[in-house]
């Protein structure tokens, strides 16, 4: 009966995970994406008059292409806005935001080709300042013509106005190239974080399924080991211990990866880890008792119920506890394995000595 009463709480945890992830990670991320799209659109609107005054066909094509990319990026986000499709709610991330940001960055690179030389120089300095904390991209002026060839795949051939100097072309091409390298790093980082979010969701799903399976199999397991009848309480205190660990870590001044809500993954995984770690810890303690590492009846007497709950909570609070218990049990099993492997070796060595002795005897007789 207690096991059946706990199963609804598992369902509540899954529902809270989906709701919190959606409203605390997905919705803010999409709002940020839409704000970025609107900001780039406003910059494009400020360049329309300059492009029309220049009467350059290539600049107009670049402006048109940038607008198309921004519209496609907005569609990637607005297709699931503001509530989102059921698939995005249950299986986020599905790549929509990553595609949108890729299009936004490509549009910003195209804007560099129609930007004034003064703004291009300021943008180059800004990129250099942002790259000081990591490996700064090396500017290669000779590769600027390749940038023009890349743009030519989606825009007509170059037809710059005669009044434009070659220095202005080089500056814009350099900015186009450096923005490409800079945004490639940002998009790669975003893709890795997106994959980590997907991995965390998968681990939570598998962990919850294991918890449900253990709870449903508890009556059968309790018939084999009486102490397993307390497994639901171990899971509860293990989850509490893991949650307390995250609470205490929240007050410590240390750097955390908070981009795109990545820090939430540790908070989501902690209760699931604590529940499963508590069961693993208690099973290892039971194995240690059976192997003689611990005294019989030290923890699995009826009077030690509170002590078992404390150990279950400690297994969630201390991630090293399960590892240390595993090492102790392995240390108890390893000598037996080595002894079992050493016996045949001693037998083989004695048999080899007998064969050598008999051969020496035969050689002596032949003499």
Short mmCIF file of C-alpha atoms in Angstrom, two decimals:
data_model
loop_
_atom_site.label_atom_id
_atom_site.label_comp_id
_atom_site.label_asym_id
_atom_site.label_seq_id
_atom_site.Cartn_x
_atom_site.Cartn_y
_atom_site.Cartn_z
CA UNK A 1 0.00 0.00 0.00
CA UNK A 2 2.83 2.40 0.81
CA UNK A 3 4.44 1.68 -2.53
CA UNK A 4 1.23 2.45 -4.42
CA UNK A 5 0.89 5.70 -2.46
CA UNK A 6 4.39 6.81 -3.50
CA UNK A 7 3.86 6.29 -7.24
CA UNK A 8 1.69 9.45 -7.59
CA UNK A 9 4.59 11.49 -6.16
CA UNK A 10 6.80 10.12 -8.92
CA UNK A 11 4.24 11.33 -11.44
CA UNK A 12 4.17 14.75 -9.75
CA UNK A 13 7.96 14.97 -10.03
CA UNK A 14 7.83 14.21 -13.77
CA UNK A 15 5.08 16.82 -14.28
CA UNK A 16 7.06 19.42 -12.32
CA UNK A 17 10.16 18.62 -14.36
CA UNK A 18 8.32 19.20 -17.64
CA UNK A 19 6.58 22.37 -16.46
CA UNK A 20 9.68 23.95 -14.89
CA UNK A 21 11.84 23.08 -17.87
CA UNK A 22 9.34 24.62 -20.26
CA UNK A 23 8.69 27.86 -18.39
CA UNK A 24 12.17 28.39 -16.89
CA UNK A 25 14.34 27.31 -19.81
CA UNK A 26 12.44 27.02 -23.09
CA UNK A 27 10.23 30.11 -22.86
CA UNK A 28 13.04 32.49 -21.74
CA UNK A 29 15.31 31.11 -24.45
CA UNK A 30 12.71 31.71 -27.14
CA UNK A 31 11.99 35.17 -25.83
CA UNK A 32 15.70 35.92 -26.06
CA UNK A 33 15.76 34.59 -29.62
CA UNK A 34 12.80 36.75 -30.66
CA UNK A 35 14.39 39.81 -29.05
CA UNK A 36 17.59 39.16 -31.01
CA UNK A 37 15.62 38.85 -34.24
CA UNK A 38 13.82 42.13 -33.60
CA UNK A 39 17.11 43.84 -32.81
CA UNK A 40 18.69 42.72 -36.08
CA UNK A 41 15.58 43.77 -37.97
CA UNK A 42 15.82 47.27 -36.54
CA UNK A 43 19.43 47.47 -37.64
CA UNK A 44 18.40 46.46 -41.13
CA UNK A 45 15.70 49.11 -41.22
CA UNK A 46 18.34 51.74 -40.39
CA UNK A 47 20.41 50.61 -43.38
CA UNK A 48 17.63 50.65 -45.95
CA UNK A 49 18.04 54.35 -46.75
CA UNK A 50 21.80 54.02 -47.17
CA UNK A 51 21.49 50.98 -49.44
CA UNK A 52 18.84 52.63 -51.60
CA UNK A 53 20.91 55.81 -51.86
CA UNK A 54 23.96 53.82 -52.95
CA UNK A 55 21.90 52.18 -55.72
CA UNK A 56 24.05 49.03 -55.55
CA UNK A 57 22.34 45.86 -56.73
CA UNK A 58 24.56 43.56 -54.67
CA UNK A 59 23.86 45.44 -51.45
CA UNK A 60 20.13 45.24 -52.13
CA UNK A 61 20.41 41.48 -52.72
CA UNK A 62 22.37 41.11 -49.48
CA UNK A 63 19.73 43.10 -47.62
CA UNK A 64 16.97 40.94 -49.09
CA UNK A 65 18.78 37.75 -48.17
CA UNK A 66 19.31 38.93 -44.57
CA UNK A 67 15.60 39.68 -44.26
CA UNK A 68 14.70 36.23 -45.55
CA UNK A 69 16.99 34.60 -43.00
CA UNK A 70 15.43 36.59 -40.17
CA UNK A 71 11.94 35.66 -41.31
CA UNK A 72 12.89 31.98 -41.37
CA UNK A 73 14.44 32.27 -37.91
CA UNK A 74 11.27 33.87 -36.59
CA UNK A 75 9.21 31.06 -38.10
CA UNK A 76 11.35 28.48 -36.30
CA UNK A 77 10.43 30.12 -33.00
CA UNK A 78 6.92 31.37 -33.71
CA UNK A 79 5.82 27.97 -34.97
CA UNK A 80 5.77 26.85 -31.34
CA UNK A 81 4.92 30.20 -29.77
CA UNK A 82 3.75 30.97 -27.11
CA UNK A 83 2.55 27.60 -25.79
CA UNK A 84 4.43 25.24 -28.07
CA UNK A 85 3.60 21.93 -29.66
CA UNK A 86 3.21 18.79 -27.53
CA UNK A 87 6.35 17.33 -29.08
CA UNK A 88 8.43 20.33 -27.99
CA UNK A 89 6.92 20.20 -24.52
CA UNK A 90 7.86 16.57 -23.96
CA UNK A 91 10.96 16.15 -26.14
CA UNK A 92 12.72 19.53 -26.02
CA UNK A 93 15.30 20.34 -27.35
CA UNK A 94 14.47 19.42 -30.93
CA UNK A 95 16.79 21.85 -32.71
CA UNK A 96 14.41 24.74 -33.46
CA UNK A 97 16.32 27.30 -31.41
CA UNK A 98 19.65 26.11 -32.79
CA UNK A 99 18.45 26.58 -36.36
CA UNK A 100 17.04 30.00 -35.52
CA UNK A 101 20.30 31.24 -34.00
CA UNK A 102 22.25 29.91 -36.95
CA UNK A 103 20.09 31.95 -39.32
CA UNK A 104 20.37 35.04 -37.12
CA UNK A 105 24.14 34.81 -37.12
CA UNK A 106 24.24 34.35 -40.88
CA UNK A 107 22.05 37.44 -41.28
CA UNK A 108 24.41 39.44 -39.07
CA UNK A 109 27.34 38.33 -41.22
CA UNK A 110 25.56 39.56 -44.33
CA UNK A 111 24.90 42.90 -42.65
CA UNK A 112 28.67 43.28 -42.29
CA UNK A 113 28.94 43.42 -46.09
CA UNK A 114 26.75 46.54 -46.30
CA UNK A 115 27.95 48.17 -43.11
CA UNK A 116 29.82 51.45 -43.17
CA UNK A 117 33.61 51.16 -42.74
CA UNK A 118 33.46 53.02 -39.41
CA UNK A 119 30.91 50.60 -37.96
CA UNK A 120 32.85 47.64 -39.39
CA UNK A 121 36.02 48.78 -37.62
CA UNK A 122 34.15 49.18 -34.32
CA UNK A 123 32.66 45.72 -34.71
CA UNK A 124 36.07 44.23 -35.38
CA UNK A 125 37.40 45.84 -32.20
CA UNK A 126 34.42 44.50 -30.25
CA UNK A 127 35.04 40.97 -31.52
CA UNK A 128 38.70 41.23 -30.54
CA UNK A 129 37.73 42.41 -27.07
CA UNK A 130 35.29 39.50 -26.63
CA UNK A 131 37.93 37.03 -27.79
CA UNK A 132 40.56 38.15 -25.27
CA UNK A 133 39.41 35.59 -22.76
CA UNK A 134 39.91 32.75 -25.21
CA UNK A 135 41.99 32.08 -28.30
CA UNK A 136 41.56 35.15 -30.46
CA UNK A 137 40.86 34.48 -34.12
CA UNK A 138 43.74 35.22 -36.44
CA UNK A 139 42.82 37.73 -39.12
CA UNK A 140 43.98 36.73 -42.56
CA UNK A 141 43.41 39.44 -45.12
CA UNK A 142 44.34 37.18 -48.03
CA UNK A 143 41.26 35.03 -47.40
CA UNK A 144 38.87 37.92 -47.95
CA UNK A 145 38.26 37.03 -51.64
CA UNK A 146 37.08 33.58 -50.53
CA UNK A 147 34.43 35.25 -48.42
CA UNK A 148 33.12 36.97 -51.51
CA UNK A 149 32.94 33.62 -53.28
CA UNK A 150 30.93 32.18 -50.37
CA UNK A 151 28.51 35.06 -50.51
CA UNK A 152 28.27 34.66 -54.27
CA UNK A 153 26.58 31.29 -53.77
CA UNK A 154 23.45 33.05 -52.60
CA UNK A 155 23.93 36.54 -54.01
CA UNK A 156 24.74 37.85 -57.50
CA UNK A 157 28.37 38.54 -58.46
CA UNK A 158 30.14 41.52 -57.03
CA UNK A 159 29.18 44.88 -58.53
CA UNK A 160 30.47 47.42 -56.02
CA UNK A 161 30.12 51.08 -56.77
CA UNK A 162 33.24 52.62 -58.33
CA UNK A 163 33.49 55.18 -55.57
CA UNK A 164 34.03 52.52 -52.92
CA UNK A 165 37.68 52.10 -52.02
CA UNK A 166 39.43 48.74 -51.85
CA UNK A 167 40.24 49.34 -48.14
CA UNK A 168 36.53 49.45 -47.34
CA UNK A 169 36.04 46.14 -49.12
CA UNK A 170 38.86 44.55 -47.17
CA UNK A 171 37.49 45.80 -43.85
CA UNK A 172 34.02 44.45 -44.57
CA UNK A 173 35.40 41.14 -45.82
CA UNK A 174 37.55 40.81 -42.71
CA UNK A 175 34.52 41.47 -40.54
CA UNK A 176 32.47 38.94 -42.50
CA UNK A 177 35.19 36.32 -42.02
CA UNK A 178 35.77 37.03 -38.33
CA UNK A 179 32.05 37.00 -37.57
CA UNK A 180 31.85 33.60 -39.24
CA UNK A 181 34.56 32.15 -37.03
CA UNK A 182 33.17 33.81 -33.92
CA UNK A 183 29.59 32.66 -34.52
CA UNK A 184 30.75 29.15 -35.40
CA UNK A 185 32.22 28.88 -31.91
CA UNK A 186 29.03 30.24 -30.34
CA UNK A 187 26.80 27.90 -32.34
CA UNK A 188 29.01 24.94 -31.48
CA UNK A 189 28.77 25.83 -27.79
CA UNK A 190 25.00 26.14 -28.07
CA UNK A 191 24.80 22.77 -29.84
CA UNK A 192 26.81 21.09 -27.06
CA UNK A 193 24.57 22.56 -24.39
CA UNK A 194 21.53 21.44 -26.34
CA UNK A 195 22.91 17.90 -26.51
CA UNK A 196 23.57 17.99 -22.76
CA UNK A 197 19.96 19.03 -22.15
CA UNK A 198 18.81 16.08 -24.26
CA UNK A 199 21.10 13.69 -22.36
CA UNK A 200 19.80 14.97 -19.03
CA UNK A 201 16.20 14.44 -20.14
CA UNK A 202 17.05 10.90 -21.23
CA UNK A 203 18.77 10.09 -17.93
CA UNK A 204 15.83 11.46 -15.96
CA UNK A 205 13.39 9.37 -17.99
CA UNK A 206 15.45 6.19 -17.51
CA UNK A 207 15.94 6.94 -13.81
CA UNK A 208 12.22 7.44 -13.23
CA UNK A 209 11.45 4.20 -15.06
CA UNK A 210 13.95 2.34 -12.87
CA UNK A 211 12.42 3.83 -9.74
CA UNK A 212 8.92 2.80 -10.82
CA UNK A 213 10.16 -0.70 -11.69
CA UNK A 214 11.84 -1.09 -8.28
CA UNK A 215 8.75 0.10 -6.46
CA UNK A 216 6.49 -2.26 -8.39
CA UNK A 217 8.89 -5.17 -7.77
CA UNK A 218 9.27 -4.35 -4.08
CA UNK A 219 6.86 -7.02 -2.78
CA UNK A 220 8.81 -9.71 -4.62
CA UNK A 221 12.16 -8.34 -3.49
CA UNK A 222 10.98 -8.04 0.12
CA UNK A 223 10.23 -11.75 0.08
CA UNK A 224 13.89 -12.41 -0.70
CA UNK A 225 15.42 -9.81 1.62
CA UNK A 226 13.26 -8.45 4.40
CA UNK A 227 15.09 -5.14 4.55
CA UNK A 228 14.05 -4.34 0.97
CA UNK A 229 10.57 -3.73 2.30
CA UNK A 230 11.91 -0.31 3.37
CA UNK A 231 13.13 0.56 -0.13
CA UNK A 232 10.58 3.33 -0.69
CA UNK A 233 11.86 5.10 2.44
CA UNK A 234 15.45 4.73 1.26
CA UNK A 235 14.54 6.39 -2.02
CA UNK A 236 12.75 9.23 -0.25
CA UNK A 237 15.66 10.02 2.05
CA UNK A 238 18.18 9.59 -0.77
CA UNK A 239 16.27 12.15 -2.83
CA UNK A 240 16.17 14.49 0.17
CA UNK A 241 19.92 14.16 0.66
CA UNK A 242 20.67 14.90 -3.01
CA UNK A 243 18.38 17.94 -2.92
CA UNK A 244 20.12 19.23 0.22
CA UNK A 245 23.44 18.86 -1.56
CA UNK A 246 22.27 21.14 -4.38
CA UNK A 247 20.86 23.61 -1.89
CA UNK A 248 24.17 23.91 -0.07
CA UNK A 249 26.07 24.19 -3.38
CA UNK A 250 23.83 27.09 -4.44
CA UNK A 251 25.30 29.25 -1.66
CA UNK A 252 28.95 28.53 -2.51
CA UNK A 253 30.71 31.19 -4.62
CA UNK A 254 31.85 29.17 -7.62
CA UNK A 255 31.55 29.36 -11.36
CA UNK A 256 28.74 27.39 -12.95
CA UNK A 257 27.67 26.89 -16.53
CA UNK A 258 24.39 28.80 -16.58
CA UNK A 259 24.09 29.41 -20.34
CA UNK A 260 20.70 28.45 -21.77
CA UNK A 261 19.54 27.04 -18.42
CA UNK A 262 22.22 24.35 -18.33
CA UNK A 263 22.56 24.52 -14.52
CA UNK A 264 18.97 23.31 -14.24
CA UNK A 265 20.01 19.86 -15.44
CA UNK A 266 21.90 19.15 -12.21
CA UNK A 267 18.86 20.22 -10.19
CA UNK A 268 16.60 17.93 -12.20
CA UNK A 269 18.93 14.94 -11.94
CA UNK A 270 19.69 15.24 -8.21
CA UNK A 271 16.50 13.67 -6.76
CA UNK A 272 16.60 10.82 -9.27
CA UNK A 273 20.27 10.19 -8.53
CA UNK A 274 19.67 10.29 -4.77
CA UNK A 275 16.80 7.79 -4.95
CA UNK A 276 18.77 5.28 -7.00
CA UNK A 277 22.02 5.85 -5.09
CA UNK A 278 20.30 5.08 -1.79
CA UNK A 279 19.14 1.69 -3.05
CA UNK A 280 22.60 0.95 -4.46
CA UNK A 281 24.24 1.95 -1.17
CA UNK A 282 21.99 -0.24 0.94
CA UNK A 283 22.48 -3.22 -1.37
CA UNK A 284 26.25 -2.73 -1.17
CA UNK A 285 26.02 -2.60 2.63
CA UNK A 286 24.01 -5.80 2.59
CA UNK A 287 26.63 -7.43 0.34
CA UNK A 288 29.40 -6.18 2.64
CA UNK A 289 27.59 -7.76 5.59
CA UNK A 290 27.25 -11.09 3.81
CA UNK A 291 30.92 -11.02 2.77
CA UNK A 292 32.10 -10.31 6.29
CA UNK A 293 33.28 -6.75 5.68
CA UNK A 294 30.72 -5.56 8.24
CA UNK A 295 29.55 -7.38 11.33
CA UNK A 296 26.38 -9.41 11.03
CA UNK A 297 23.33 -7.57 12.25
CA UNK A 298 25.13 -4.24 12.41
CA UNK A 299 22.68 -2.43 10.12
CA UNK A 300 19.95 -4.87 9.20
CA UNK A 301 18.38 -5.41 12.60
CA UNK A 302 14.86 -4.10 13.13
CA UNK A 303 16.18 -1.63 15.67
CA UNK A 304 18.49 0.00 13.09
CA UNK A 305 15.73 1.42 10.88
CA UNK A 306 16.67 5.04 11.60
CA UNK A 307 20.33 4.29 10.93
CA UNK A 308 19.45 2.84 7.55
CA UNK A 309 17.46 5.95 6.71
CA UNK A 310 20.43 8.08 7.68
CA UNK A 311 22.74 6.10 5.41
CA UNK A 312 20.21 6.40 2.59
CA UNK A 313 20.15 10.16 3.02
CA UNK A 314 23.95 10.26 3.19
CA UNK A 315 24.20 8.34 -0.09
CA UNK A 316 22.31 11.16 -1.80
CA UNK A 317 24.20 13.88 0.06
CA UNK A 318 27.65 12.39 -0.59
CA UNK A 319 28.30 11.18 -4.12
CA UNK A 320 31.49 9.42 -2.96
CA UNK A 321 29.74 7.06 -0.55
CA UNK A 322 28.61 4.60 -3.22
CA UNK A 323 32.07 4.63 -4.79
CA UNK A 324 33.75 3.86 -1.47
CA UNK A 325 31.34 1.03 -0.69
CA UNK A 326 31.96 -0.38 -4.15
CA UNK A 327 35.72 -0.29 -3.57
CA UNK A 328 35.36 -2.12 -0.24
CA UNK A 329 33.23 -4.86 -1.74
CA UNK A 330 35.59 -5.17 -4.70
CA UNK A 331 38.54 -5.37 -2.30
CA UNK A 332 36.85 -8.26 -0.55
CA UNK A 333 36.16 -10.09 -3.80
CA UNK A 334 39.47 -9.35 -5.56
CA UNK A 335 41.77 -11.47 -3.30
CA UNK A 336 39.54 -14.49 -3.81
CA UNK A 337 39.73 -14.04 -7.55
CA UNK A 338 43.52 -13.70 -7.38
CA UNK A 339 43.83 -16.78 -5.19
CA UNK A 340 41.64 -18.72 -7.59
CA UNK A 341 43.85 -17.64 -10.47
CA UNK A 342 47.11 -18.31 -8.61
CA UNK A 343 46.33 -21.97 -7.84
CA UNK A 344 46.48 -23.19 -11.44
CA UNK A 345 49.74 -21.34 -11.90
CA UNK A 346 51.33 -23.15 -8.92
CA UNK A 347 50.04 -26.47 -10.24
CA UNK A 348 51.46 -25.79 -13.66
CA UNK A 349 54.83 -24.79 -12.21
CA UNK A 350 55.07 -27.97 -10.10
CA UNK A 351 54.11 -30.08 -13.09
CA UNK A 352 56.80 -28.38 -15.15
CA UNK A 353 59.39 -29.05 -12.42
CA UNK A 354 58.47 -32.75 -12.38
CA UNK A 355 58.81 -32.97 -16.15
CA UNK A 356 62.22 -31.29 -15.99
CA UNK A 357 63.38 -33.69 -13.24
CA UNK A 358 62.26 -36.76 -15.18
CA UNK A 359 64.06 -35.54 -18.32
CA UNK A 360 67.25 -35.07 -16.32
CA UNK A 361 66.95 -38.64 -14.98
CA UNK A 362 66.52 -40.08 -18.48
CA UNK A 363 69.57 -38.15 -19.69
CA UNK A 364 71.70 -39.47 -16.80
CA UNK A 365 70.74 -43.09 -17.54
CA UNK A 366 71.57 -42.71 -21.21
CA UNK A 367 75.09 -41.67 -20.28
#
